[in-house]
PDB file of C-alpha atoms in Angstrom:
ATOM      1  CA  MET G   4      48.109  10.432 -10.750  1.00  0.00           C
ATOM      2  CA  ILE G   5      44.749  12.174 -10.114  1.00  0.00           C
ATOM      3  CA  ASN G   6      42.902   9.908 -11.534  1.00  0.00           C
ATOM      4  CA  ALA G   7      45.114   6.952 -10.478  1.00  0.00           C
ATOM      5  CA  LYS G   8      44.133   8.182  -6.878  1.00  0.00           C
ATOM      6  CA  TRP G   9      40.414   8.474  -7.911  1.00  0.00           C
ATOM      7  CA  GLN G  10      39.814   5.387  -9.525  1.00  0.00           C
ATOM      8  CA  GLN G  11      41.519   3.591  -5.816  1.00  0.00           C
ATOM      9  CA  ALA G  12      39.384   5.582  -4.069  1.00  0.00           C
ATOM     10  CA  GLN G  13      36.215   4.421  -6.232  1.00  0.00           C
ATOM     11  CA  GLU G  14      37.271   0.838  -6.589  1.00  0.00           C
ATOM     12  CA  ALA G  15      37.526   0.774  -2.229  1.00  0.00           C
ATOM     13  CA  ARG G  16      34.025   2.453  -2.168  1.00  0.00           C
ATOM     14  CA  GLU G  17      32.725  -0.104  -4.439  1.00  0.00           C
ATOM     15  CA  THR G  18      34.462  -3.064  -2.582  1.00  0.00           C
ATOM     16  CA  ALA G  19      32.993  -1.690   0.382  1.00  0.00           C
ATOM     17  CA  LYS G  20      29.497  -2.000  -0.791  1.00  0.00           C
ATOM     18  CA  ARG G  21      29.877  -4.983  -1.899  1.00  0.00           C
ATOM     19  CA  ARG G  22      31.346  -6.132   1.617  1.00  0.00           C
ATOM     20  CA  ALA G  23      28.538  -4.556   3.243  1.00  0.00           C
ATOM     21  CA  LEU G  24      25.691  -6.785   1.033  1.00  0.00           C
ATOM     22  CA  ALA G  25      27.676  -9.754   1.107  1.00  0.00           C
ATOM     23  CA  GLN G  26      27.265  -9.762   5.342  1.00  0.00           C
ATOM     24  CA  ALA G  27      23.275 -10.318   4.989  1.00  0.00           C
ATOM     25  CA  PRO G  28      23.117 -13.705   6.089  1.00  0.00           C
ATOM     26  CA  ALA G  29      25.197 -12.720   9.254  1.00  0.00           C
ATOM     27  CA  VAL G  30      23.053  -9.858   9.879  1.00  0.00           C
ATOM     28  CA  ALA G  31      19.920 -12.002   9.700  1.00  0.00           C
ATOM     29  CA  ALA G  32      22.079 -14.846  12.082  1.00  0.00           C
ATOM     30  CA  ALA G  33      22.589 -11.831  14.120  1.00  0.00           C
ATOM     31  CA  LEU G  34      19.043 -10.793  14.377  1.00  0.00           C
ATOM     32  CA  GLY G  35      18.395 -14.300  15.519  1.00  0.00           C
ATOM     33  CA  ASN G  36      16.738 -17.685  14.360  1.00  0.00           C
ATOM     34  CA  ASP G  37      13.750 -15.383  12.998  1.00  0.00           C
ATOM     35  CA  TRP G  38      15.432 -14.037  10.494  1.00  0.00           C
ATOM     36  CA  THR G  39      16.700 -15.662   7.594  1.00  0.00           C
ATOM     37  CA  PHE G  40      18.369 -14.213   3.836  1.00  0.00           C
ATOM     38  CA  LYS G  41      15.818 -13.972   1.541  1.00  0.00           C
ATOM     39  CA  ASP G  42      17.013 -12.454  -1.937  1.00  0.00           C
ATOM     40  CA  ALA G  43      19.060 -10.044  -3.106  1.00  0.00           C
ATOM     41  CA  ASP G  44      19.999  -8.414  -6.530  1.00  0.00           C
ATOM     42  CA  SER G  45      23.319  -6.506  -7.899  1.00  0.00           C
ATOM     43  CA  TRP G  46      22.630  -3.250  -5.015  1.00  0.00           C
ATOM     44  CA  ARG G  47      20.260  -4.757  -2.563  1.00  0.00           C
ATOM     45  CA  VAL G  48      19.900  -7.831   0.148  1.00  0.00           C
ATOM     46  CA  THR G  49      16.722  -8.098   1.405  1.00  0.00           C
ATOM     47  CA  ILE G  50      16.293 -10.253   5.033  1.00  0.00           C
ATOM     48  CA  ALA G  51      13.152 -12.275   6.754  1.00  0.00           C
ATOM     49  CA  ARG G  52      11.484 -12.684   9.436  1.00  0.00           C
ATOM     50  CA  ARG G  53       8.942 -16.269   9.520  1.00  0.00           C
ATOM     51  CA  ASP G  54       5.782 -13.668  10.004  1.00  0.00           C
ATOM     52  CA  GLY G  55       6.758 -11.833   6.367  1.00  0.00           C
ATOM     53  CA  ALA G  56       8.047  -8.992   8.263  1.00  0.00           C
ATOM     54  CA  ALA G  57      11.515  -8.041   6.245  1.00  0.00           C
ATOM     55  CA  VAL G  58      14.315  -5.416   6.122  1.00  0.00           C
ATOM     56  CA  THR G  59      16.202  -4.278   3.096  1.00  0.00           C
ATOM     57  CA  LEU G  60      20.026  -3.348   2.889  1.00  0.00           C
ATOM     58  CA  ALA G  61      21.003  -1.121   0.038  1.00  0.00           C
ATOM     59  CA  THR G  62      24.349   0.932  -0.600  1.00  0.00           C
ATOM     60  CA  THR G  63      22.539   3.180  -2.878  1.00  0.00           C
ATOM     61  CA  ARG G  64      20.419   5.723  -0.840  1.00  0.00           C
ATOM     62  CA  ALA G  65      23.279   7.588   0.802  1.00  0.00           C
ATOM     63  CA  ARG G  66      26.711   8.110  -0.037  1.00  0.00           C
ATOM     64  CA  GLY G  67      29.060   6.087   1.951  1.00  0.00           C
ATOM     65  CA  ARG G  68      25.975   4.567   4.099  1.00  0.00           C
ATOM     66  CA  LEU G  69      24.343   1.250   4.255  1.00  0.00           C
ATOM     67  CA  THR G  70      20.513   2.120   4.184  1.00  0.00           C
ATOM     68  CA  CYS G  71      17.882  -0.020   5.877  1.00  0.00           C
ATOM     69  CA  TRP G  72      14.438  -0.136   5.494  1.00  0.00           C
ATOM     70  CA  GLY G  73      11.572  -1.698   6.554  1.00  0.00           C
ATOM     71  CA  VAL G  74       9.610  -3.857   3.696  1.00  0.00           C
ATOM     72  CA  PHE G  75       5.949  -4.002   3.187  1.00  0.00           C
ATOM     73  CA  GLY G  76       4.178  -6.170   0.817  1.00  0.00           C
ATOM     74  CA  THR G  77       1.263  -6.840  -1.424  1.00  0.00           C
ATOM     75  CA  ASP G  78      -0.510  -8.280   2.455  1.00  0.00           C
ATOM     76  CA  ALA G  79       0.031  -4.548   3.416  1.00  0.00           C
ATOM     77  CA  ARG G  80      -1.475  -1.141   2.677  1.00  0.00           C
ATOM     78  CA  THR G  81       0.344   2.172   3.899  1.00  0.00           C
ATOM     79  CA  ASP G  82      -1.143   4.913   1.721  1.00  0.00           C
ATOM     80  CA  ALA G  83      -2.982   6.006   5.241  1.00  0.00           C
ATOM     81  CA  GLY G  84      -1.612   9.495   6.346  1.00  0.00           C
ATOM     82  CA  ALA G  85      -0.617   8.161  10.101  1.00  0.00           C
ATOM     83  CA  LEU G  86       1.308   5.568   7.945  1.00  0.00           C
ATOM     84  CA  ARG G  87       3.274   7.813   5.815  1.00  0.00           C
ATOM     85  CA  ALA G  88       4.632   9.326   8.622  1.00  0.00           C
ATOM     86  CA  VAL G  89       6.241   6.592  10.646  1.00  0.00           C
ATOM     87  CA  LYS G  90      10.016   6.486   9.846  1.00  0.00           C
ATOM     88  CA  THR G  91      10.764   3.201   8.637  1.00  0.00           C
ATOM     89  CA  GLU G  92      14.488   3.638   7.317  1.00  0.00           C
ATOM     90  CA  ILE G  93      17.684   3.941   8.779  1.00  0.00           C
ATOM     91  CA  THR G  94      21.539   4.429   7.707  1.00  0.00           C
ATOM     92  CA  VAL G  95      24.454   3.033   9.607  1.00  0.00           C
ATOM     93  CA  ALA G  96      27.958   3.009   8.369  1.00  0.00           C
ATOM     94  CA  ILE G  97      28.879   1.119   5.498  1.00  0.00           C
ATOM     95  CA  ASP G  98      31.981  -0.685   7.529  1.00  0.00           C
ATOM     96  CA  ALA G  99      29.992  -1.837  10.462  1.00  0.00           C
ATOM     97  CA  SER G 100      30.234  -5.189  11.403  1.00  0.00           C
ATOM     98  CA  PRO G 101      26.943  -7.745  10.905  1.00  0.00           C
ATOM     99  CA  GLU G 102      26.590  -7.875  15.059  1.00  0.00           C
ATOM    100  CA  ARG G 103      26.625  -3.574  14.691  1.00  0.00           C
ATOM    101  CA  VAL G 104      24.095  -3.631  11.613  1.00  0.00           C
ATOM    102  CA  ALA G 105      21.900  -5.728  13.889  1.00  0.00           C
ATOM    103  CA  ARG G 106      21.884  -3.795  16.976  1.00  0.00           C
ATOM    104  CA  GLU G 107      21.013  -0.800  14.836  1.00  0.00           C
ATOM    105  CA  ILE G 108      18.300  -2.094  13.050  1.00  0.00           C
ATOM    106  CA  GLU G 109      16.663  -3.393  16.504  1.00  0.00           C
ATOM    107  CA  ARG G 110      17.028  -0.535  18.435  1.00  0.00           C
ATOM    108  CA  ARG G 111      16.030   2.056  15.579  1.00  0.00           C
ATOM    109  CA  LEU G 112      14.246   0.092  12.932  1.00  0.00           C
ATOM    110  CA  LEU G 113      12.198  -2.096  14.441  1.00  0.00           C
ATOM    111  CA  PRO G 114      10.379  -0.599  16.826  1.00  0.00           C
ATOM    112  CA  ALA G 115       8.695   2.001  14.346  1.00  0.00           C
ATOM    113  CA  TYR G 116       8.957  -0.606  11.405  1.00  0.00           C
ATOM    114  CA  LEU G 117       6.456  -3.496  13.143  1.00  0.00           C
ATOM    115  CA  PRO G 118       3.952  -1.397  14.060  1.00  0.00           C
ATOM    116  CA  ALA G 119       3.617   0.198  11.315  1.00  0.00           C
ATOM    117  CA  LEU G 120       3.556  -3.070   9.422  1.00  0.00           C
ATOM    118  CA  ASP G 121       0.576  -4.502  11.533  1.00  0.00           C
ATOM    119  CA  ALA G 122      -1.363  -1.383  11.079  1.00  0.00           C
ATOM    120  CA  ALA G 123      -0.448  -1.214   7.672  1.00  0.00           C
ATOM    121  CA  ARG G 124      -1.647  -5.435   7.059  1.00  0.00           C
ATOM    122  CA  LYS G 125      -4.779  -4.036   9.561  1.00  0.00           C
ATOM    123  CA  ALA G 126      -5.830  -1.453   7.095  1.00  0.00           C
ATOM    124  CA  LYS G 127      -5.385  -3.683   3.999  1.00  0.00           C
ATOM    125  CA  ARG G 128      -7.836  -6.413   5.616  1.00  0.00           C
ATOM    126  CA  ASP G 129     -10.492  -3.501   6.389  1.00  0.00           C
ATOM    127  CA  ALA G 130      -9.765  -1.947   3.139  1.00  0.00           C
ATOM    128  CA  ASP G 131     -10.815  -5.386   1.342  1.00  0.00           C
ATOM    129  CA  ALA G 132     -13.409  -6.274   3.675  1.00  0.00           C
ATOM    130  CA  TYR G 133     -14.997  -3.004   2.432  1.00  0.00           C
ATOM    131  CA  GLU G 134     -14.553  -3.546  -1.369  1.00  0.00           C
ATOM    132  CA  THR G 135     -16.160  -7.521  -0.936  1.00  0.00           C
ATOM    133  CA  SER G 136     -19.256  -6.119   0.666  1.00  0.00           C
ATOM    134  CA  THR G 137     -19.382  -2.882  -1.586  1.00  0.00           C
ATOM    135  CA  ASP G 138     -19.274  -5.580  -4.304  1.00  0.00           C
ATOM    136  CA  ALA G 139     -21.911  -8.000  -2.863  1.00  0.00           C
ATOM    137  CA  LEU G 140     -24.620  -4.996  -2.350  1.00  0.00           C
ATOM    138  CA  ALA G 141     -23.684  -4.022  -5.804  1.00  0.00           C
ATOM    139  CA  ALA G 142     -24.748  -7.460  -7.021  1.00  0.00           C
ATOM    140  CA  GLU G 143     -27.809  -7.576  -5.171  1.00  0.00           C
ATOM    141  CA  LEU G 144     -29.214  -4.561  -6.269  1.00  0.00           C
ATOM    142  CA  ALA G 145     -28.146  -5.433  -9.760  1.00  0.00           C
ATOM    143  CA  ARG G 146     -30.461  -8.640  -9.420  1.00  0.00           C
ATOM    144  CA  SER G 147     -32.991  -7.343  -7.872  1.00  0.00           C
ATOM    145  CA  LEU G 148     -33.538  -5.091 -11.131  1.00  0.00           C
ATOM    146  CA  GLY G 149     -32.389  -7.592 -13.516  1.00  0.00           C
ATOM    147  CA  ARG G 150     -29.740  -5.549 -14.640  1.00  0.00           C
ATOM    148  CA  ALA G 151     -25.872  -5.675 -15.592  1.00  0.00           C
ATOM    149  CA  LEU G 152     -23.709  -4.659 -13.448  1.00  0.00           C
ATOM    150  CA  ARG G 153     -20.667  -1.706 -14.785  1.00  0.00           C
ATOM    151  CA  LEU G 154     -17.230  -1.244 -13.330  1.00  0.00           C
ATOM    152  CA  ASP G 155     -16.335   2.114 -14.104  1.00  0.00           C
ATOM    153  CA  THR G 156     -12.767   3.259 -13.610  1.00  0.00           C
ATOM    154  CA  SER G 157     -12.554   6.237 -16.431  1.00  0.00           C
ATOM    155  CA  HIS G 158     -12.038   8.688 -13.628  1.00  0.00           C
ATOM    156  CA  GLY G 159      -8.265   7.857 -12.811  1.00  0.00           C
ATOM    157  CA  ASN G 160      -7.895   7.726  -9.205  1.00  0.00           C
ATOM    158  CA  GLY G 161      -7.231   3.713  -8.825  1.00  0.00           C
ATOM    159  CA  ALA G 162     -11.088   3.703  -7.176  1.00  0.00           C
ATOM    160  CA  ILE G 163     -13.745   1.197  -8.756  1.00  0.00           C
ATOM    161  CA  ASN G 164     -17.213   2.643  -9.455  1.00  0.00           C
ATOM    162  CA  ARG G 165     -19.809   0.225  -9.686  1.00  0.00           C
ATOM    163  CA  ARG G 166     -23.022   1.379 -11.760  1.00  0.00           C
ATOM    164  CA  ILE G 167     -26.136   0.134 -12.726  1.00  0.00           C
ATOM    165  CA  HIS G 168     -27.876   1.569 -15.260  1.00  0.00           C
ATOM    166  CA  LEU G 169     -31.528   2.517 -15.048  1.00  0.00           C
ATOM    167  CA  ASP G 170     -33.768   3.347 -18.295  1.00  0.00           C
ATOM    168  CA  ASP G 171     -36.925   3.994 -19.297  1.00  0.00           C
ATOM    169  CA  ASP G 172     -38.818   0.320 -18.725  1.00  0.00           C
ATOM    170  CA  LEU G 173     -38.746   1.361 -14.657  1.00  0.00           C
ATOM    171  CA  PRO G 174     -42.008   3.435 -14.018  1.00  0.00           C
ATOM    172  CA  GLY G 175     -41.622   6.991 -14.250  1.00  0.00           C
ATOM    173  CA  VAL G 176     -37.440   6.598 -14.614  1.00  0.00           C
ATOM    174  CA  GLN G 177     -36.477   8.180 -18.226  1.00  0.00           C
ATOM    175  CA  TYR G 178     -32.497   7.500 -17.598  1.00  0.00           C
ATOM    176  CA  GLY G 179     -29.975   7.601 -14.751  1.00  0.00           C
ATOM    177  CA  ASP G 180     -27.635   5.331 -13.023  1.00  0.00           C
ATOM    178  CA  ALA G 181     -27.478   3.856  -9.419  1.00  0.00           C
ATOM    179  CA  THR G 182     -23.942   4.119  -8.085  1.00  0.00           C
ATOM    180  CA  VAL G 183     -23.047   2.010  -5.284  1.00  0.00           C
ATOM    181  CA  THR G 184     -20.618   3.803  -3.570  1.00  0.00           C
ATOM    182  CA  GLY G 185     -20.076   1.609  -0.307  1.00  0.00           C
ATOM    183  CA  PRO G 186     -20.987  -1.366   1.297  1.00  0.00           C
ATOM    184  CA  ASP G 187     -24.308   0.866   2.727  1.00  0.00           C
ATOM    185  CA  ARG G 188     -24.255   3.970   0.745  1.00  0.00           C
ATOM    186  CA  VAL G 189     -25.635   3.847  -3.396  1.00  0.00           C
ATOM    187  CA  LYS G 190     -26.062   7.424  -4.957  1.00  0.00           C
ATOM    188  CA  ILE G 191     -29.164   7.510  -7.362  1.00  0.00           C
ATOM    189  CA  ASP G 192     -28.868  10.026 -10.257  1.00  0.00           C
ATOM    190  CA  VAL G 193     -31.946   9.685 -12.344  1.00  0.00           C
ATOM    191  CA  THR G 194     -33.951  11.810 -14.707  1.00  0.00           C
ATOM    192  CA  VAL G 195     -37.797  11.506 -13.988  1.00  0.00           C
ATOM    193  CA  ASP G 196     -41.298  12.755 -15.281  1.00  0.00           C
ATOM    194  CA  ALA G 197     -42.556  15.599 -13.967  1.00  0.00           C
ATOM    195  CA  ASP G 198     -45.275  13.062 -12.218  1.00  0.00           C
ATOM    196  CA  THR G 199     -43.029  11.184 -10.452  1.00  0.00           C
ATOM    197  CA  ALA G 200     -40.819  13.955  -9.241  1.00  0.00           C
ATOM    198  CA  ARG G 201     -44.226  15.232  -7.730  1.00  0.00           C
ATOM    199  CA  GLY G 202     -44.836  12.172  -6.016  1.00  0.00           C
ATOM    200  CA  GLN G 203     -41.271  11.187  -4.589  1.00  0.00           C
ATOM    201  CA  LEU G 204     -40.687  14.779  -3.682  1.00  0.00           C
ATOM    202  CA  SER G 205     -44.254  14.691  -1.796  1.00  0.00           C
ATOM    203  CA  SER G 206     -43.605  11.944   0.093  1.00  0.00           C
ATOM    204  CA  ALA G 207     -39.650  12.895   1.074  1.00  0.00           C
ATOM    205  CA  SER G 208     -41.337  16.142   2.545  1.00  0.00           C
ATOM    206  CA  ARG G 209     -43.331  14.018   4.805  1.00  0.00           C
ATOM    207  CA  ASN G 210     -41.370  12.238   5.831  1.00  0.00           C
ATOM    208  CA  CYS G 211     -38.513  14.407   6.465  1.00  0.00           C
ATOM    209  CA  ARG G 212     -37.481  14.685  10.225  1.00  0.00           C
ATOM    210  CA  ILE G 213     -36.374  18.201  11.570  1.00  0.00           C
TER     211      ILE G 213
END
């Protein structure tokens, strides 16, 4: 008897989950003409706006609740601290009507999610521009030195080091590397002979401004 009651309750929960996901097109319609059904799988459904904003509805994150969260695509970067602190997820009753779900999304989710999405997209554009400018400087320096540019990812943090190997056919240089770390920054790590060191340090001392 207990097992039968448990099974009935479990079936009721699964039915409620399926019903909640099946009403996603109606949620999109209640949000307005800019919103449409996008895609779905067995446990979540995504609705999207014409400008690329999207909200996923899922039944697996919170027991007995429908979870709705804002989607950040490949055109957005969310690793900035300020964006990580923004709450872009809400829950509503799993048996809420499509109109109620839409109103809760409008009232509680979109006011935080949409500005965060704009900021994340800008962060991605800025990061892409930074990387492009850094690549351009690295290529320019490699060409001017007649050297090959090496892309080093061995440090494992996801960043790319753009290295130019400096060897002993450059005057005074025994070995070393020039690493382009940004569009306006180059780290030069070289071993030079004593005479070159004396000349460089003397020149630096004369040109130093305090």
